[in-house]
Steps between C-alpha positions, in 0.01 A plus 500: 500500500491252212192329358542185711520707819199703395300184431605348835394816685166513315426137585592561865254789513237281330546244777457768767176616333380139496558469874329831572198423281465152650511645851267794432260356241534125530627463143781598272468689176464297182680580178178665384495719812856612430416568136202713599719689747756554225235644270400746773866597546537558124198730512653693791833516315324639193349783704834579661680509165232736370555719807875495441436615143269778620180364344332406827499603864603221733647525848818321593741629241818320402509286816156355424604433139813314614298300752243398238774401254648278772158343567456425129848352469438279802175375348667421167769301681262291709255443215769391255547126458829370640789558262674189376870518432686316233374278218 
């Protein structure tokens, strides 16, 4: 998967979350909401990396670490401003 495909997939998932949040909560997440979620994911990722290094006990192992890395990558993609190509 190249970067354009990854971005397209991330934006598709973002749209699905918007629909689910609108249906269940009557509103979609703002950029601030996504940023706060990202910060929580970074905290979880930190704990999982520490567990991987043996400095902390944390359930989930390698699968949880991979999942959290994917969550963080997704957040970075959707929070990033659109890339402009060319001059």
